[in-house]
Coordinates of C-alpha atoms in Angstrom, one line a residue:
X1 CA -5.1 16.5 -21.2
X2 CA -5.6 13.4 -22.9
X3 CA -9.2 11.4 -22.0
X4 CA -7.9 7.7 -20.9
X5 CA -11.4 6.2 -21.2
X6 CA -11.0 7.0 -24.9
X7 CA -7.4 5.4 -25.1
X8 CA -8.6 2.3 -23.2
X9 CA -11.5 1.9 -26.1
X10 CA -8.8 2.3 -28.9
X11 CA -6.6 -0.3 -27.7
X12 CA -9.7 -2.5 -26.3
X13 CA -9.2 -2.5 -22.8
X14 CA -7.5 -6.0 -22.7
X15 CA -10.0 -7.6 -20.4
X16 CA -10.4 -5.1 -18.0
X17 CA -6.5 -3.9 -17.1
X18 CA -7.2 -0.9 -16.6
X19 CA -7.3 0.8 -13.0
X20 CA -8.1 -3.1 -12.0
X21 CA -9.3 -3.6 -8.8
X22 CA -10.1 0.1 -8.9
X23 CA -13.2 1.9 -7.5
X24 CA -14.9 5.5 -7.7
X25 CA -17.5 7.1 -5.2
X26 CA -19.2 10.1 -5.8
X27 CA -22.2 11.6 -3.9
X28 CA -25.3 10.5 -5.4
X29 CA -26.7 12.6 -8.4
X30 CA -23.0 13.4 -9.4
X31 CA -22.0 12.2 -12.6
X32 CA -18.4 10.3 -13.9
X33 CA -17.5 9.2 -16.8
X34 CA -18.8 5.8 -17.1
X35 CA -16.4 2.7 -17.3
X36 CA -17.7 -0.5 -19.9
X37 CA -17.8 -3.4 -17.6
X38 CA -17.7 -1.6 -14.6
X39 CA -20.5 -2.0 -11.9
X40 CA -22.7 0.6 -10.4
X41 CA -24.0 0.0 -7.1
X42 CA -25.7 2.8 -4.7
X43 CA -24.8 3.0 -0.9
X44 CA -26.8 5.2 1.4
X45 CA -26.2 8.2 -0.1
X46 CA -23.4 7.3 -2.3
X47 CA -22.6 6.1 -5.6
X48 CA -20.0 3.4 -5.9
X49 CA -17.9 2.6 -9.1
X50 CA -16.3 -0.7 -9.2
X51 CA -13.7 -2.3 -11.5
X52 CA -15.5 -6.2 -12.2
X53 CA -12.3 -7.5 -10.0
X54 CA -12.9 -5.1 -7.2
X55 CA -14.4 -7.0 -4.2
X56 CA -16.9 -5.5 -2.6
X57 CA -18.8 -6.7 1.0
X58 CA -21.5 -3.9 1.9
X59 CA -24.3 -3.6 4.5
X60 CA -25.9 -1.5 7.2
X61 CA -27.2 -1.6 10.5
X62 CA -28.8 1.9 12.5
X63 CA -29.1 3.6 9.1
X64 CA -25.5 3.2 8.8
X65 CA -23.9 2.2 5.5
X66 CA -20.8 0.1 5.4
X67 CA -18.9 -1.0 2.8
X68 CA -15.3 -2.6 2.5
X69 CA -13.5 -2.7 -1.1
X70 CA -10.9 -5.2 -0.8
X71 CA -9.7 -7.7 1.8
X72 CA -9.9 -7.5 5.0
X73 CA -9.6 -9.9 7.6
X74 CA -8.5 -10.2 11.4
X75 CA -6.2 -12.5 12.1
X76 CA -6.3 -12.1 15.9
X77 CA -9.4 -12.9 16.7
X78 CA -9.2 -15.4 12.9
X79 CA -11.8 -13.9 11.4
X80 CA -11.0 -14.9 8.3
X81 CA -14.5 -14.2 6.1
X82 CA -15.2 -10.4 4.8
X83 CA -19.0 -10.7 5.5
X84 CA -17.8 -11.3 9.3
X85 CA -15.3 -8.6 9.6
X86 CA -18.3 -6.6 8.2
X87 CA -20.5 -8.0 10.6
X88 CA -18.2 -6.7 13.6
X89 CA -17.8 -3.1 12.1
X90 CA -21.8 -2.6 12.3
X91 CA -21.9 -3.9 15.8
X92 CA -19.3 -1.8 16.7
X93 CA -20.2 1.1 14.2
X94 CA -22.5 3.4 17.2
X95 CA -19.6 3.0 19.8
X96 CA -16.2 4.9 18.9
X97 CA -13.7 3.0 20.7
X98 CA -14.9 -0.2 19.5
X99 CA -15.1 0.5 15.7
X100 CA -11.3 2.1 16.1
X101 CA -10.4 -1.5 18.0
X102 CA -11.6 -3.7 15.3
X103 CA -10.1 -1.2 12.7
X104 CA -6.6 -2.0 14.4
X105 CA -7.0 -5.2 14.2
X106 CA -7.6 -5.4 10.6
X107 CA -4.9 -6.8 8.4
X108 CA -5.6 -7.2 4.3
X109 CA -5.9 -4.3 1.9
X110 CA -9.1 -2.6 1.7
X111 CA -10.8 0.9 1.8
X112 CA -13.6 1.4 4.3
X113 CA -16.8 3.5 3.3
X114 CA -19.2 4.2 6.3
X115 CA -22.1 6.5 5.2
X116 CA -24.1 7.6 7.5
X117 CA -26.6 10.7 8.0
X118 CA -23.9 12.9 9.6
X119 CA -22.0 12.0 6.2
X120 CA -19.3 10.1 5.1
X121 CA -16.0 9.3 6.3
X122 CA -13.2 6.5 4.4
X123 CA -10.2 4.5 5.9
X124 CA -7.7 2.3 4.6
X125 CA -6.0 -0.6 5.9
X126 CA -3.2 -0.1 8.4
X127 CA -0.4 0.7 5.7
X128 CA -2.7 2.2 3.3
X129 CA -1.9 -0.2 0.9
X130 CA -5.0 0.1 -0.6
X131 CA -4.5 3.5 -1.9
X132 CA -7.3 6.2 -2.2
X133 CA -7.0 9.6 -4.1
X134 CA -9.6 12.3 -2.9
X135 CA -10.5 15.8 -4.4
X136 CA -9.6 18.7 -2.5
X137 CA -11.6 21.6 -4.3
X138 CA -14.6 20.8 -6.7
X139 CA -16.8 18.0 -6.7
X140 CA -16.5 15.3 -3.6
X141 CA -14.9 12.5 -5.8
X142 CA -13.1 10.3 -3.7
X143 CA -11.2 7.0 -5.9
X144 CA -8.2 4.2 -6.1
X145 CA -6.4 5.8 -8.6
X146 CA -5.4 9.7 -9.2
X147 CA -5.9 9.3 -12.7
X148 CA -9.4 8.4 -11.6
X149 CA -10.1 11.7 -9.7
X150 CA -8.6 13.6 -12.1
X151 CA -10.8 12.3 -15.1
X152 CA -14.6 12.9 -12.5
X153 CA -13.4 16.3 -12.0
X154 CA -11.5 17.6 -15.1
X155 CA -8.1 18.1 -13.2
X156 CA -5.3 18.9 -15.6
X157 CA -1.2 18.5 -14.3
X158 CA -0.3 20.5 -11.4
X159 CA 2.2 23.0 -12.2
X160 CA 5.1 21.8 -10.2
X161 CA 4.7 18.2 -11.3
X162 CA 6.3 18.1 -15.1
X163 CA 9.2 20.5 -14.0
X164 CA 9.9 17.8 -10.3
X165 CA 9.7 14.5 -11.9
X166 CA 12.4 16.3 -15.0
X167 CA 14.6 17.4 -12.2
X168 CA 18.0 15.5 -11.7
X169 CA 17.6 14.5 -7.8
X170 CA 14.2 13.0 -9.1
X171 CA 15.3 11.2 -12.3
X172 CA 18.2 9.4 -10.7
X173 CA 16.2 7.8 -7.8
X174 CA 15.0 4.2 -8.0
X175 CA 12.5 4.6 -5.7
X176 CA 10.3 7.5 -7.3
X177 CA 7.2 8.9 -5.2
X178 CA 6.1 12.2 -4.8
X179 CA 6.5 14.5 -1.4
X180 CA 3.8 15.5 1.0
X181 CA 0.0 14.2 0.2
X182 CA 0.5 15.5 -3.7
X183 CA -0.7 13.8 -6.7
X184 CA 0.6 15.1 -10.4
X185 CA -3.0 16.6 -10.9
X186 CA -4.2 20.2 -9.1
X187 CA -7.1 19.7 -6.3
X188 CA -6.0 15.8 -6.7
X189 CA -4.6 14.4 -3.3
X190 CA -3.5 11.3 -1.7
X191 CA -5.4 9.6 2.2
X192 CA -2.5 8.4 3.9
X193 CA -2.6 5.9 6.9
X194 CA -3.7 7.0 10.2
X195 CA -6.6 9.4 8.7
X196 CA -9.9 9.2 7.4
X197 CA -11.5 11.3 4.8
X198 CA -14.6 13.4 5.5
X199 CA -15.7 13.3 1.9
X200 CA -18.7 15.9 1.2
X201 CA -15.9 18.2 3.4
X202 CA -12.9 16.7 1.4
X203 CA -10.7 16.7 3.8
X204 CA -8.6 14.4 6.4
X205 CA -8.6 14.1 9.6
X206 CA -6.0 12.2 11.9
X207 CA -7.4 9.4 14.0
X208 CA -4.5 7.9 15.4
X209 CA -2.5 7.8 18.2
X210 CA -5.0 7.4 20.1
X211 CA -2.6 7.4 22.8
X212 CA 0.8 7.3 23.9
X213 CA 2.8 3.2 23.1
X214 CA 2.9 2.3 26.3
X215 CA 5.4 -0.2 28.2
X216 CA 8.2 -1.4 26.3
X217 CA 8.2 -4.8 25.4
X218 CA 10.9 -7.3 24.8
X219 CA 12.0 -9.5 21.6
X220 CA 10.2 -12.8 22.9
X221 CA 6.5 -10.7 23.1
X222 CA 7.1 -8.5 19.8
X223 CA 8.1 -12.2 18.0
X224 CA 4.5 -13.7 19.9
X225 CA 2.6 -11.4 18.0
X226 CA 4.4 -11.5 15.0
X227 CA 3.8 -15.5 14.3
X228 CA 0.3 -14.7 15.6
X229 CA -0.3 -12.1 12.6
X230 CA 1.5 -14.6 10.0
X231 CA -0.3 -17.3 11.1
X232 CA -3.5 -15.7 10.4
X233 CA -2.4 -14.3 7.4
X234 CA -2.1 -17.7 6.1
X235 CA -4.9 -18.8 7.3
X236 CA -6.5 -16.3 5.2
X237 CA -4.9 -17.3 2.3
X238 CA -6.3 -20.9 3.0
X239 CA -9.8 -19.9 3.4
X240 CA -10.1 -17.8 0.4
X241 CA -8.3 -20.8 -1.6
X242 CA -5.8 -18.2 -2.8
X243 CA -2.2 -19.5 -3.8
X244 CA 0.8 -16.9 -2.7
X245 CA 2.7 -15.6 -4.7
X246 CA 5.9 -14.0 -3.4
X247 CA 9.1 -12.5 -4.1
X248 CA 11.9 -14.2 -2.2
X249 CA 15.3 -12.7 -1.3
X250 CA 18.4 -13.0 0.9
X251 CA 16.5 -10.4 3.2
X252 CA 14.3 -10.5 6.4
X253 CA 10.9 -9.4 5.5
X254 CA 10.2 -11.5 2.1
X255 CA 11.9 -15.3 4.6
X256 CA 9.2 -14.0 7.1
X257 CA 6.4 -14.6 4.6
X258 CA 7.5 -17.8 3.1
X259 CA 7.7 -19.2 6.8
X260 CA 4.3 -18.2 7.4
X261 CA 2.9 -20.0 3.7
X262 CA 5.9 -22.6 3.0
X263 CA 2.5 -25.2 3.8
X264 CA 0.3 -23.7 1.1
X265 CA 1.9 -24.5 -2.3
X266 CA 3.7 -21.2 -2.7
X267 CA 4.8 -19.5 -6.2
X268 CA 8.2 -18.3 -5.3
X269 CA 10.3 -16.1 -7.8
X270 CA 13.5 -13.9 -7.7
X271 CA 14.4 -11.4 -10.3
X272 CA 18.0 -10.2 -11.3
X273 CA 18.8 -7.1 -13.1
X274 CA 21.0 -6.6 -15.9
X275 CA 21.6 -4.6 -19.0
X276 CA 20.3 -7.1 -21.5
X277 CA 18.5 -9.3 -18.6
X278 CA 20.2 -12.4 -19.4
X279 CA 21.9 -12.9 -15.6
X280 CA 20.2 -14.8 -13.4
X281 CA 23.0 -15.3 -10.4
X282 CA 22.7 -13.3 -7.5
X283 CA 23.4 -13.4 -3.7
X284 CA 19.5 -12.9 -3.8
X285 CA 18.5 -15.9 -6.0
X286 CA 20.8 -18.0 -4.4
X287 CA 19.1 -17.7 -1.3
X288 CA 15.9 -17.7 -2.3
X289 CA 16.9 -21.1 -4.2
X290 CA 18.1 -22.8 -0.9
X291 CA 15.2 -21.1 0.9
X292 CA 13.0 -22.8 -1.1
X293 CA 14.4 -26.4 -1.5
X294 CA 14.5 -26.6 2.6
X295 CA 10.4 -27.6 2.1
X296 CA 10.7 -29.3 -1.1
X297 CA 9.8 -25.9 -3.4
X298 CA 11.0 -24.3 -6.7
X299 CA 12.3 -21.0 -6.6
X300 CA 11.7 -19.8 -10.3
X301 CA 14.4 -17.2 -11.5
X302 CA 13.5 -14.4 -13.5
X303 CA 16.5 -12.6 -15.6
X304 CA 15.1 -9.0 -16.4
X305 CA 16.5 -6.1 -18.0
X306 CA 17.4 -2.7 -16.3
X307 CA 15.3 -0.7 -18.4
X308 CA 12.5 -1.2 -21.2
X309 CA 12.9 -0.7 -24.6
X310 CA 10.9 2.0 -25.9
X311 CA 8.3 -0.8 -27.9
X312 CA 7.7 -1.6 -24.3
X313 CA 7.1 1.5 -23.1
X314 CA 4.6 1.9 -26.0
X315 CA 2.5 -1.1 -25.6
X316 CA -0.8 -1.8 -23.8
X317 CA 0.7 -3.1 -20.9
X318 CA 2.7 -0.1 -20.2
X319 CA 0.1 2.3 -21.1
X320 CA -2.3 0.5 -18.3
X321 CA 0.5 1.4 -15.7
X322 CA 1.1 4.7 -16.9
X323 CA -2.9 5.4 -16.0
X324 CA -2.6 3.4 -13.0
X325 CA 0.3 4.9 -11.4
X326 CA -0.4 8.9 -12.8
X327 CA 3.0 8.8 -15.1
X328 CA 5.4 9.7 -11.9
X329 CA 6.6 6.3 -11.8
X330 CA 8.1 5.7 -15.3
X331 CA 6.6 3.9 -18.2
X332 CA 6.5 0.7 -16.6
X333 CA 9.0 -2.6 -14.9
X334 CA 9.9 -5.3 -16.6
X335 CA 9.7 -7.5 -13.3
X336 CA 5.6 -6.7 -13.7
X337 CA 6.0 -8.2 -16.8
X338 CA 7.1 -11.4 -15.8
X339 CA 4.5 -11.7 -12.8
X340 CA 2.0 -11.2 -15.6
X341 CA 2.8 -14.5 -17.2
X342 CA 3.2 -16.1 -13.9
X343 CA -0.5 -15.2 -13.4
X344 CA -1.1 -17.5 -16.5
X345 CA 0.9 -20.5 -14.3
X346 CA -1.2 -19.3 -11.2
X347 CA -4.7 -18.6 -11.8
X348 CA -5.5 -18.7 -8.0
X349 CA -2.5 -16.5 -7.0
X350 CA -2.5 -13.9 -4.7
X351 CA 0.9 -11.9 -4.7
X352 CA 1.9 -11.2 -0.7
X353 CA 4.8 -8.3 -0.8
X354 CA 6.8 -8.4 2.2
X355 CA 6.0 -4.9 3.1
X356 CA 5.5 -3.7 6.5
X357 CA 8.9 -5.1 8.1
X358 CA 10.7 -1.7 8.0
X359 CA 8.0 0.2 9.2
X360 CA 8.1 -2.5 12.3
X361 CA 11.6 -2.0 12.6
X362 CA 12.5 1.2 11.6
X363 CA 14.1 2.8 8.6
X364 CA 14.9 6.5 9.0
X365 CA 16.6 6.3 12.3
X366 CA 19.1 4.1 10.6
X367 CA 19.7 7.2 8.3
X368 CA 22.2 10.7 8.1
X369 CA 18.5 12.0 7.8
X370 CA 16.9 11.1 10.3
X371 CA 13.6 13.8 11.8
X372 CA 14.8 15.2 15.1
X373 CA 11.7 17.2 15.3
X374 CA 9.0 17.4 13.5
X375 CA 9.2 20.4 11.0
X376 CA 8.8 20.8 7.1
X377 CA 12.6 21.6 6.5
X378 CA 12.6 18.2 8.6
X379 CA 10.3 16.0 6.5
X380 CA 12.0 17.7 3.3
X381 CA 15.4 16.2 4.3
X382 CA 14.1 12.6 5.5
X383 CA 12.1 12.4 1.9
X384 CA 15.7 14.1 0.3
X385 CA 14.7 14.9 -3.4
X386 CA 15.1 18.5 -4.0
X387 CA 14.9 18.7 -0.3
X388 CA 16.1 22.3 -0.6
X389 CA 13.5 23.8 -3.0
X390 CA 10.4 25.8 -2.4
X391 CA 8.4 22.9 -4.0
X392 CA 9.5 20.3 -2.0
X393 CA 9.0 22.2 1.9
X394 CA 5.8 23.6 0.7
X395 CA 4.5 20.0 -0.2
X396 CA 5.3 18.8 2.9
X397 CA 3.6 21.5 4.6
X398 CA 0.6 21.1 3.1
X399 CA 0.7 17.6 4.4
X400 CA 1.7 18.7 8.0
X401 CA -1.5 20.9 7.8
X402 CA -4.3 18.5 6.3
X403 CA -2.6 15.5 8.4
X404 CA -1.8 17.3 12.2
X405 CA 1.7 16.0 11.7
X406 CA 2.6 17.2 14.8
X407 CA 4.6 16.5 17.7
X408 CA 1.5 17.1 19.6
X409 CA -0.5 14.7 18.1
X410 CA 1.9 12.0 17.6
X411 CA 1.7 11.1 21.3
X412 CA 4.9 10.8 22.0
X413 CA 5.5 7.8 18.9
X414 CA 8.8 8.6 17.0
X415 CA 8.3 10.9 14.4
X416 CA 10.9 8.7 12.0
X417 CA 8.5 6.1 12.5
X418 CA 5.2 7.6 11.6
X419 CA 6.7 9.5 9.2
X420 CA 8.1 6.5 6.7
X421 CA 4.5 4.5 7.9
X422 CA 2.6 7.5 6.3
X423 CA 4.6 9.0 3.5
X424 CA 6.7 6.6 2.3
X425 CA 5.0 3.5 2.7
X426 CA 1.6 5.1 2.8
X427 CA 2.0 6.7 -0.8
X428 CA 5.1 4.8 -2.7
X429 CA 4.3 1.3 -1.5
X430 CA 0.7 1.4 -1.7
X431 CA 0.9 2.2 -5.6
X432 CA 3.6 -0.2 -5.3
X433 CA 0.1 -2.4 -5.1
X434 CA -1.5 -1.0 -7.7
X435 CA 1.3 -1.3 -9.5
X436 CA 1.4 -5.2 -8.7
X437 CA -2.8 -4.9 -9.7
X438 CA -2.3 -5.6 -13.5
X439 CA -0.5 -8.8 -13.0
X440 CA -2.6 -10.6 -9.9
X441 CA -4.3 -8.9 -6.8
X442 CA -1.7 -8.2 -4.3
X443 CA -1.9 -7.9 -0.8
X444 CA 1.3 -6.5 2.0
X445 CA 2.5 -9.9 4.3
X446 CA 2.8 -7.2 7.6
X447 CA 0.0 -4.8 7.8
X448 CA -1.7 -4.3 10.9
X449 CA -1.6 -1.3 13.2
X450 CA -1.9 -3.3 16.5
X451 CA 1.2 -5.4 15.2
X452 CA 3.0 -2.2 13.8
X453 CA 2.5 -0.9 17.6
X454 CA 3.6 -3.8 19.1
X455 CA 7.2 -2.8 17.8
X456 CA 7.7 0.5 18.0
X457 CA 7.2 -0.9 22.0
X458 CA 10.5 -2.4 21.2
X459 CA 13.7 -0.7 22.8
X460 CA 16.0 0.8 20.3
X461 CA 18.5 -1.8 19.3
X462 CA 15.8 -4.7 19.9
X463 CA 14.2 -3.0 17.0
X464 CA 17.5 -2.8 14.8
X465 CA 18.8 -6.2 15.2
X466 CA 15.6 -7.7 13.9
X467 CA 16.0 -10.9 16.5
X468 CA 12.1 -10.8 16.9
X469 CA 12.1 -11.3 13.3
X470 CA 14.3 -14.3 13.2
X471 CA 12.5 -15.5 16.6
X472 CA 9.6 -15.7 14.5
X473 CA 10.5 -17.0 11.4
X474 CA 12.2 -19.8 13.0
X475 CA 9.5 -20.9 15.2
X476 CA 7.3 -21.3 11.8
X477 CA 9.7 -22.9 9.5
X478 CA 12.5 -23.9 11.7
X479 CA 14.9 -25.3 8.7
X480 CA 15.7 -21.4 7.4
X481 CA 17.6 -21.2 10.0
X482 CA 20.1 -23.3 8.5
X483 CA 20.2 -20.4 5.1
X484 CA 22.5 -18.1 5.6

């Protein structure tokens, strides 16, 4: 297996790309490899890791040790300030209701380490867009990266990893993730949303629903708390004096965003695909180029090629997202690329990915495989690579096991809906993020489980024809109505 630490010294590390925004935590007296640059902090009981980006607010209260690694902020109470947010979680840290309040509440992208005396337990955000990687067998190694994990306790490739990613369902899907909780590396596995991780126990455990949705809502109430969550959202971009950055299409989810920041100076691109990526007409750019000059903004183009060349695939860059994203995704995008130099252009940029929306609206049910009950041959044909194969079902077992992804403790939510929320989005789009990490920090536009549940309150077709959407979109930046 090769040792990436060594690699990174070879080609000099390039300023700290690697595993950026990245963090370790081991149990104290445990030893990792060590990381130049990287700080060292203790918490409680705990040794913390941190890449020299990674943002880290810690405190305690009660003999309670909190610390959040990332953003975080809630925009429905517009708390904007990290401190603060931390601040409530050690008020609210003693009483279980109220700590899981303010946790649903949160938007941002952060991990959250509470240490405490009866040990320690880490959550995400609401997506999990701030991913975290855990050891299931060895030493407690919990981290932001697999690769990560896999260098503090020696992992080596699982055996079904080289043989699935090879396979011809696999190769020939765009969107390339892996099924159930599974990481390439053995005893190396992925937190998804709605669970925290017992570390010194290294394992999961589900912590929401809490209980069943509750009465169904109409458009005009899902749309209220909708502008409410944008609206904070960009007040947290304002506070932290961060410039968006953000990908703008013909489609809902990315209009939503740039309704909600059109005020703050926003970077806008596009990107169209070609063989040699010299086209740069699309229905997409065309769009976002009209989207853009209705408030007086510049939607930059960028032509990009379908696949790299292999001196791409060999350069610094692309080993960086090789280690970042454990080798499953490819050897790199050429979109990543270009935000790279945009970073250059936009020293204060934040990138905001309009993730979230389908998870609000739905995605499976719209789908020939949509779950009708919750079983692994179910999951296997929803997630449909090499649905069939003992590989696939057994993954997804696992996961059904270490999650409770079951019908029982779903609470009566859609299992289409919790499913794409925690597998799909939960494992592909938050390294989606990392991904985004070795360009500018990155944060999802749509991430918060209160507003997640205000939807799925939604009727059926209310959800599907995305009116809430458009209700609120318009009510920000009443001009896109006029792009069709």
């Amino acid at each position: 297996m090769m040792s990436s630490t060594s690699d990174e010294r070879a080609i000099g590390n390039q300023g700290g790309v690697y595993f950026r925004n990245g963090f370790v935590i081991t149990e104290s007296g445990r030893q990792v490899p060590a990381r130049p640059g990287w700080q060292h902090a203790v918490l409680g009981g705990l040794q913390l890791l941190t890449h020299p980006d990674t943002s880290v607010t810690a405190g305690s209260a009660h003999g309670i040790h909190v610390a959040i690694l990332g953003s975080a902020f809630d925009p429905e109470r517009a708390v904007f300030a990290e401190s603060a947010v931390l601040e409530q979680l050690l008020d609210d840290i003693q009483h279980e209701d109220a700590f899981y309040a303010t946790l649903d509440r949160l938007a941002g992208r952060f991990a959250l380490v509470v240490h405490s005396p009866a040990g320690t337990e880490i959550y995400q955000d609401a997506m999990g867009s701030r991913s975290v990687f855990y050891s299931a067998a060895g030493p407690a190694v919990a981290a932001s990266h697999a690769e990560l994990v896999r260098e503090a306790i020696g992992a080596n490739f699982a055996d079904f990893f080289v043989p699935f990613i090879m396979s011809k369902n696999y190769v020939q899907r765009d969107v390339k993730y892996l099924p159930g909780v599974a990481s390439p590396y053995e005893n190396v596995l992925q937190l998804t949303p709605n669970t925290k991780l017992h570390l010194t126990e290294q394992r999961p455990e589900r912590f929401w629903p809490r209980e069943e949705a509750g009465e169904q809502i109409g458009n005009e109430d899902a749309a209220a708390v909708l502008v409410g969550h944008l609206e904070g959202m960009a007040a947290y971009l304002k506070h932290r004096a961060s410039r968006p950055v953000l990908g703008l299409t013909a489609g809902t989810d990315s209009r939503g965003v740039f309704a909600a920041v059109k005020d703050l100076n926003p970077y806008v691109f596009t990107y169209v695909r070609s063989e040699k990526g010299n086209v740069v007409n699309s229905k997409d750019a065309r769009i976002a180029g009209e989207l853009a000059q209705q408030y007086g903004l510049h939607a930059h183009v960028w032509g990009i090629p379908n696949r790299l060349t292999l001196n791409n695939a060999d350069d610094v860059f692309s080993h960086a997202y090789r280690l970042a994203t454990a080798y499953y995704r490819g050897a790199g995008s050429a979109w990543l690329a270009e935000l790279t130099k945009s970073a250059v252009e936009v020293p204060d940029g934040l990138f905001v990915r309009g993730f979230g929306g389908e998870v609000m609206r739905g995605f499976y049910q719209g789908t020939m495989n949509q779950v009708s009950g919750v079983s692994v041959r179910q999951l296997a044909n929803a997630y449909d690579v090499n649905s069939g194969s003992n590989v696939t079902r057994n993954l997804f077992g696992d996961m059904m096991d270490r999650t409770s992804f079951t019908t029982e403790r779903l609470a009566g939510y859609d299992p289409n809906d919790i499913f794409y929320w925690e597998h799909r989005m939960g494992t592909w789009g938050s390294v989606s993020l990392t991904e985004a990490d070795l360009a500018m920090p990155a944060m999802v536009g749509y991430n918060s489980r209160n507003l997640f549940k205000a939807f799925m309150r939604l009727s059926g077709p209310d959800r599907l024809s995305r009116v809430a959407f458009d209700l609120a979109t318009n009510a920000l930046a009443p001009k896109l109505a006029a792009v069709q």
